[in-house]
Coordinates of C-alpha atoms and ligand atoms in Angstrom, one line a residue:
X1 CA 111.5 87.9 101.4
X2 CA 108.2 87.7 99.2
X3 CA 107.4 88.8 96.1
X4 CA 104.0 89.8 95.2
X5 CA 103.4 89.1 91.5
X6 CA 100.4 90.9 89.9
X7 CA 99.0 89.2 86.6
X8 CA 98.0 91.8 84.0
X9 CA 98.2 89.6 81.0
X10 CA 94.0 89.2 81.0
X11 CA 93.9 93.5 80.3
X12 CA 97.2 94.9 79.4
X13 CA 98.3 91.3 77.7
X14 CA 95.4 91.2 75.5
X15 CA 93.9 94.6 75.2
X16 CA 96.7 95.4 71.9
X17 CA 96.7 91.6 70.5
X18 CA 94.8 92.3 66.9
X19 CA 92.5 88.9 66.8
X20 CA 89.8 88.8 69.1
X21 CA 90.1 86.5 71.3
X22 CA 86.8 84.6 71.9
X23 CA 85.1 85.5 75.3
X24 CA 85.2 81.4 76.1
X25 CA 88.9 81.9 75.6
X26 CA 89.3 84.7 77.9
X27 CA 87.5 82.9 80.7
X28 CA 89.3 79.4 79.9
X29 CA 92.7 81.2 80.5
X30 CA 91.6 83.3 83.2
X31 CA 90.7 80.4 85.3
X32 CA 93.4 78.4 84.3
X33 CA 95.6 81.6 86.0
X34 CA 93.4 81.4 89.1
X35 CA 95.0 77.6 89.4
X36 CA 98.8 78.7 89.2
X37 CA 99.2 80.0 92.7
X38 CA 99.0 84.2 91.9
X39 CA 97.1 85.7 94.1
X40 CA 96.0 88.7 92.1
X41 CA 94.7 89.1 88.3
X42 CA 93.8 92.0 86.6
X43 CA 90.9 90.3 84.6
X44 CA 89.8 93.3 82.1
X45 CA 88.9 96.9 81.5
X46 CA 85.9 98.7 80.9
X47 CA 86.8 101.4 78.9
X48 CA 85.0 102.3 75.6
X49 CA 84.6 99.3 73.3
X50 CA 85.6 101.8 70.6
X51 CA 89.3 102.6 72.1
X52 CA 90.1 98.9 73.0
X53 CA 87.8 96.7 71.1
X54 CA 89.3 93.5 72.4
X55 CA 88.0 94.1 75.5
X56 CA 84.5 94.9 74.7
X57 CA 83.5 91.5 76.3
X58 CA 84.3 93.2 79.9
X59 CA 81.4 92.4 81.8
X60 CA 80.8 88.9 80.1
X61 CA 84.5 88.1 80.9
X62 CA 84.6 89.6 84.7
X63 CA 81.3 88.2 85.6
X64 CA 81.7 84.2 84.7
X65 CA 85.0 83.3 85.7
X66 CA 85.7 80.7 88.2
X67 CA 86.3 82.9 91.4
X68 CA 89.4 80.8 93.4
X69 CA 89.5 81.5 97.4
X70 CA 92.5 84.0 98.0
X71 CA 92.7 85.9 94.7
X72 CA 91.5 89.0 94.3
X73 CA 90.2 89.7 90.7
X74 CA 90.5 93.4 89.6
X75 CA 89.4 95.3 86.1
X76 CA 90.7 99.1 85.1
X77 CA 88.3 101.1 84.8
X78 CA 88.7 104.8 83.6
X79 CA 85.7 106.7 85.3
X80 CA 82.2 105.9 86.7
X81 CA 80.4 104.4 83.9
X82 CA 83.8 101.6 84.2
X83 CA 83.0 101.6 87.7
X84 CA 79.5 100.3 87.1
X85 CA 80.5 97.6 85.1
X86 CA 82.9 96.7 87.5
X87 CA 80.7 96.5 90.2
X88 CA 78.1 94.8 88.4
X89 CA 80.3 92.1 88.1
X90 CA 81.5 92.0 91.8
X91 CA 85.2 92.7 91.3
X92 CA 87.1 92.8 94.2
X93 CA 89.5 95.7 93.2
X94 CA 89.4 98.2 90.5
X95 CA 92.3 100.1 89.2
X96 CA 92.1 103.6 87.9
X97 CA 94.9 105.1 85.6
X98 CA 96.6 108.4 84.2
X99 CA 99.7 109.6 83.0
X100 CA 102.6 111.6 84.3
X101 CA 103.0 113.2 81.0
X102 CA 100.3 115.7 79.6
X103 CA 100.1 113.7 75.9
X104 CA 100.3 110.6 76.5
X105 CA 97.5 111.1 79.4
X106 CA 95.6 113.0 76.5
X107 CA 96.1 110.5 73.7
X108 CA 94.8 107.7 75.9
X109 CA 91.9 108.9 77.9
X110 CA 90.8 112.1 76.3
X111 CA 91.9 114.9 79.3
X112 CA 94.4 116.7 80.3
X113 CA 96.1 115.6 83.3
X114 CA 94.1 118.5 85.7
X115 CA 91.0 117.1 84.2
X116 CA 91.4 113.5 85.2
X117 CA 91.8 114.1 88.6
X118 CA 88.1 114.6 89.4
X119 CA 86.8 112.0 87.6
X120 CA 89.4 109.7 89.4
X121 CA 87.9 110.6 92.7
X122 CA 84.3 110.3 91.8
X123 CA 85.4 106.8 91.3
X124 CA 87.9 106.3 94.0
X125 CA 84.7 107.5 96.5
X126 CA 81.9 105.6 94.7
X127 CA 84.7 102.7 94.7
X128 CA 85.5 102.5 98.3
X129 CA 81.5 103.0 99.4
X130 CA 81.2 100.1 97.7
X131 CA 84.2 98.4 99.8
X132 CA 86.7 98.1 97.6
X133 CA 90.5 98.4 96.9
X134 CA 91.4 100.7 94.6
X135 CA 94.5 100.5 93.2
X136 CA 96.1 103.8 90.8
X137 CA 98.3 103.6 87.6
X138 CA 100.6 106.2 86.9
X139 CA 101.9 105.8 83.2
X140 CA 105.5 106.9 81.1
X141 CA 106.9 107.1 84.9
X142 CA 110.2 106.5 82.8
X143 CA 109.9 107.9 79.7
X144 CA 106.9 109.4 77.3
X145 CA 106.5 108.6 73.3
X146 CA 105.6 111.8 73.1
X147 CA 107.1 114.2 75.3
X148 CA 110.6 112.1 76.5
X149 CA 111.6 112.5 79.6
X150 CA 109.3 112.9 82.8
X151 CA 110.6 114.9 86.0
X152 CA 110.6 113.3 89.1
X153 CA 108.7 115.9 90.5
X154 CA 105.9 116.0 88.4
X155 CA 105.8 111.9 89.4
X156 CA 105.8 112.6 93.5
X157 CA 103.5 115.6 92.7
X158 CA 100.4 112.9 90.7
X159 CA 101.6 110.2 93.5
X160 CA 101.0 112.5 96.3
X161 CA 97.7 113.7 94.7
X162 CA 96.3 109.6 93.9
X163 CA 97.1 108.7 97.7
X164 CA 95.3 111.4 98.7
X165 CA 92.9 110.7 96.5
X166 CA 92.1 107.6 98.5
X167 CA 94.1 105.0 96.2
X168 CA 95.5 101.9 98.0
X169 CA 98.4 101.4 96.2
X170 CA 100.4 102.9 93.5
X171 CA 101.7 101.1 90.3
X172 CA 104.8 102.9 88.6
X173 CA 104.5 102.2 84.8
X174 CA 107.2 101.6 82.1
X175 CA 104.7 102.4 79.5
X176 CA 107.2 102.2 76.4
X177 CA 109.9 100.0 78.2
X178 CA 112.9 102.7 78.0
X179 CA 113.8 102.5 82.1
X180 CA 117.4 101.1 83.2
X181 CA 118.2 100.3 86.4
X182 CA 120.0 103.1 87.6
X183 CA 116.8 105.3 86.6
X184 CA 114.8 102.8 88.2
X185 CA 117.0 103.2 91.6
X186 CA 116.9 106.7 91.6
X187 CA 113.4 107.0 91.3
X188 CA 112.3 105.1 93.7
X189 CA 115.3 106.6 96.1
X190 CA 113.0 109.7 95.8
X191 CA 109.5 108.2 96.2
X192 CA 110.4 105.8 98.9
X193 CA 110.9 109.2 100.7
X194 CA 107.7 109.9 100.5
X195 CA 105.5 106.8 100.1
X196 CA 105.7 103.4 101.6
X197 CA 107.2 100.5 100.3
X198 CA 104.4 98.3 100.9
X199 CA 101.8 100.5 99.1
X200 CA 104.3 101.2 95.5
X201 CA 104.1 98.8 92.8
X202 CA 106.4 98.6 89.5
X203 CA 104.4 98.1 86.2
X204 CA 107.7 97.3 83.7
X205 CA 107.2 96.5 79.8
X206 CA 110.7 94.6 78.0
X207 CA 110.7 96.5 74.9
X208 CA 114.8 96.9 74.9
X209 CA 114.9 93.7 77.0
X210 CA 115.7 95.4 80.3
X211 CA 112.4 94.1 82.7
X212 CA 114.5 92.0 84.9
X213 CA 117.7 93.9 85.3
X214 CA 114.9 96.8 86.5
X215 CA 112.8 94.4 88.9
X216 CA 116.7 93.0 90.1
X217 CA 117.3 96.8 90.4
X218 CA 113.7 97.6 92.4
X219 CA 114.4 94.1 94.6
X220 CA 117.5 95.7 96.0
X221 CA 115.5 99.0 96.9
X222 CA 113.1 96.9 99.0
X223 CA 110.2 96.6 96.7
X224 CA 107.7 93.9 97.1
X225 CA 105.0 94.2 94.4
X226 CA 105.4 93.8 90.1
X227 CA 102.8 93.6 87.8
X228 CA 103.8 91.5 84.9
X229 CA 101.7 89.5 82.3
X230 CA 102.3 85.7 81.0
X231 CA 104.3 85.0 77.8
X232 CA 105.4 88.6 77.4
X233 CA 102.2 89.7 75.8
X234 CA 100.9 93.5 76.1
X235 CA 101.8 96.8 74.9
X236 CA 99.3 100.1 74.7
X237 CA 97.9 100.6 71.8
X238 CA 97.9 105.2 72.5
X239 CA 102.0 104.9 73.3
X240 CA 103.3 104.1 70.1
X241 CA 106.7 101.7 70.6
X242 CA 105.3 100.4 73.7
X243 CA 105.9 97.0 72.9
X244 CA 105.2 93.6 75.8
X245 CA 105.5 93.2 79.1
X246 CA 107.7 92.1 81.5
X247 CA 106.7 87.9 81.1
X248 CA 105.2 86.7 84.2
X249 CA 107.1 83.3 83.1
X250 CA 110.4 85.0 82.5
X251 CA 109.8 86.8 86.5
X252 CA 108.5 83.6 88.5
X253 CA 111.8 81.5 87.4
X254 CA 114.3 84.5 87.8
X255 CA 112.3 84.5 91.6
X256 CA 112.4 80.9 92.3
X257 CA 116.0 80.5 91.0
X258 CA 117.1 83.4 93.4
X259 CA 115.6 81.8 96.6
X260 CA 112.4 84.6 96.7
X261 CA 109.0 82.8 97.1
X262 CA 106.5 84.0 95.0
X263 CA 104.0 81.5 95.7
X264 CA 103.5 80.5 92.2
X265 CA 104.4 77.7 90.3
X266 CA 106.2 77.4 87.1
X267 CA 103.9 74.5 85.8
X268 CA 100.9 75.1 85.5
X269 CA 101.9 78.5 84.3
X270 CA 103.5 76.7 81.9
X271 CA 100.4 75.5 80.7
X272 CA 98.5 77.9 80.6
X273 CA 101.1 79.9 78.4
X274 CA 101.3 77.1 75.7
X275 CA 97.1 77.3 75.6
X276 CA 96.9 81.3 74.9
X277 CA 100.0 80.6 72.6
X278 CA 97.8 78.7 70.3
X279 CA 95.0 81.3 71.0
X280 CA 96.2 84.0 69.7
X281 CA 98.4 82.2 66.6
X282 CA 102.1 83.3 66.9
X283 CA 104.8 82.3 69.4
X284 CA 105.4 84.1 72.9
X285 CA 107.9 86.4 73.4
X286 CA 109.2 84.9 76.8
X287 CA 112.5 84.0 77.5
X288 CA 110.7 81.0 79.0
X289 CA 108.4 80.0 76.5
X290 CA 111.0 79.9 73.9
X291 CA 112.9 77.3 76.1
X292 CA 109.7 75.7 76.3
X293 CA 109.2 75.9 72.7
X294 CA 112.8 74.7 71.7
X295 CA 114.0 77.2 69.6
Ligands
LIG301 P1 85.7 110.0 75.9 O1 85.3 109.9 74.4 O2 86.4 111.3 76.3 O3 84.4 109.7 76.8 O4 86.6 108.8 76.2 P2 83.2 110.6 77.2 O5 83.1 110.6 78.7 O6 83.2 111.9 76.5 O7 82.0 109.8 76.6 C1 81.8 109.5 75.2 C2 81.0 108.2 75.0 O8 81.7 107.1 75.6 C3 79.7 108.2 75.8 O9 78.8 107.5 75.0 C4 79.9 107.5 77.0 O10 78.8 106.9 77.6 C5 80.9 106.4 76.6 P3 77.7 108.2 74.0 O11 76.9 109.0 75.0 O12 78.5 109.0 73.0 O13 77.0 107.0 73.4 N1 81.8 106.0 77.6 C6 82.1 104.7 77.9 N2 81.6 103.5 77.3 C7 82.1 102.4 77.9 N3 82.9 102.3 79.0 C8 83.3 103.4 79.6 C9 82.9 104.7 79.0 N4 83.2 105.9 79.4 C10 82.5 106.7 78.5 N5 84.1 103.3 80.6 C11 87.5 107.2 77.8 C12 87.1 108.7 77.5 C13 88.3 107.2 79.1 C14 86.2 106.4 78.0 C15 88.3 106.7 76.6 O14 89.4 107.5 76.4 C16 88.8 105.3 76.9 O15 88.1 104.3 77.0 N6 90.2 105.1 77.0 C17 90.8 103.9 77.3 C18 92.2 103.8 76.9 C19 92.8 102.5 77.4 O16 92.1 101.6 77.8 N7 94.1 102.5 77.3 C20 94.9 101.3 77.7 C21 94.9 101.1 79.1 S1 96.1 102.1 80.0 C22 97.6 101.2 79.9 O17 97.7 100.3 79.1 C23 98.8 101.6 80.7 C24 99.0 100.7 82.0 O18 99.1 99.4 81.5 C25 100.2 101.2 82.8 C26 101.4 101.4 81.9 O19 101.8 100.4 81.2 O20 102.0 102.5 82.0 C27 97.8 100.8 82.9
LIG302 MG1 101.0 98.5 80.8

């Protein structure tokens, strides 16, 4: 078995830390990630500057980073002026986003959920003329800050609706971290119904500590594919409680002390979690850094 990890820490890692990280930073730590062995990193977004003002360096950032042979660089982007930015700076995927809950998908792009899905395929089209992969976010799969509670069918229903869209794969998210494992089975029980296993991704944050018991739940129903983001940073700033995300660290030794290659390596991830550590001033949340760390 093989276990894809996806590294979001460059977007969703950074895009709620308060103190700007310097541009030379960004594109210090995204190269040293290119060196760890993962094979996909989710560099940026370009959204407005005014909703996630860390970020406002997108293009800088996504254009001068050291390219590595065999990992594909992706940015979210929320509609066609994020695709052109995107573009402009040649990345290989882009990944669009929405919510499965009417608030949340308000409070965080400005639409309601009907609303969103044309200016998702004006990108999806323009994205895939341009020959790329396009991957979709659905958001509070597991539970909205808002609204509770999400109904499975109302998730197959905007998972149906992003493949058909044109999206090649689908990540599941944990917005505010309140899935369990049993949730997490029966969920997917229904979607792998529907939807291929190779195509679904699961997009967990560890607010109440449960990120691995979920991907050790999600391993056993087959899947493949988790997004996670170094040190535990991240969180959404528009889903208030969302707290970090499941620690690329803490998922990489759970994998390679199970057996299941991943392909990356503990090291030099290592490494480049002690350098954003000092970066951005306070200790990591990771189960791994702290053992690192001592304490
Ligand atoms: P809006 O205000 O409705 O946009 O924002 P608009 O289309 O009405 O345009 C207003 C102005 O924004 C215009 O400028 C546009 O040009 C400009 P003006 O004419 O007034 O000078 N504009 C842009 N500027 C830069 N980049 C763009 C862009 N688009 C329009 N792409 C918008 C709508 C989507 C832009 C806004 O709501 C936004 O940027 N939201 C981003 C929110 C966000 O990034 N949230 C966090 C990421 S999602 C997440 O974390 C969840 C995830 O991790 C999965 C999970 O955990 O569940 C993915
Ligand atoms: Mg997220």
């Amino acid at each position: 078995m093989r276990v894809k990890v996806k590294e979001v820490g460059p977007r969703d890692g950074l895009q709620n830390e308060p103190l700007f990280i310097q541009t030379e930073d960004k594109i210090a730590w995204i190269n040293q990630l290119s060196k760890t062995g993962l094979s996909y990193i989710e560099v940026t977004s370009f959204v407005h500057p005014k909703w996630i003002p860390q970020l406002a360096d997108a293009y800088e950032v996504a254009s001068r980073i050291e390219r590595v042979e065999g990992v594909t660089y992706a940015a979210l982007v929320p509609n066609r002026k994020g695709l052109e930015g995107a573009l402009a700076a040649n990345m290989d995927e882009v990944a669009v986003f929405m919510s499965a809950s009417e608030t949340h998908n308000r409070k965080n792009i400005n639409k309601s959920i009907e609303e969103t899905y044309p200016v998702l395929k004006e990108v999806i089209d323009e994205a895939k003329r341009a020959n790329k992969t396009v991957r979709g976010y659905v958001s509070t799969v597991f539970g909205c800050p808002y609204e509770g509670k999400v109904s499975i069918e109302r998730i197959i229903a905007i998972s149906d609706r992003l493949f058909e869209l044109g999206i090649d794969e689908l990540s599941l998210g944990d917005t505010i971290g309140v899935a369990n494992p049993i949730q997490v089975q029966r969920t997917l029980e229904r979607l792998l119904k529907q939807f291929p296993v190779e195509k679904m991704a699961l997009h967990f944050h560890n607010t109440y500590g449960m990120a691995l018991a979920n991907v050790f739940a999600s391993l056993q129903m087959g899947m493949t594919i988790f997004d996670s983001s170094l040190g535990g940073l991240g969180g959404c700033p528009y889903a208030p409680g969302a707290s970090g995300n499941l620690a690329t660290d803490d998922l990489v030794y759970m994998l390679t002390q199970m057996g299941i290659d991943c392909g990356v390596q503990l090291e030099p991830l290592t490494k480049a979690a002690q350098w954003i550590e000092e970066k951005i001033g306070r200790p990591l949340t990771s189960h791994h850094s702290h053992v690192v760390r001592g304490n």
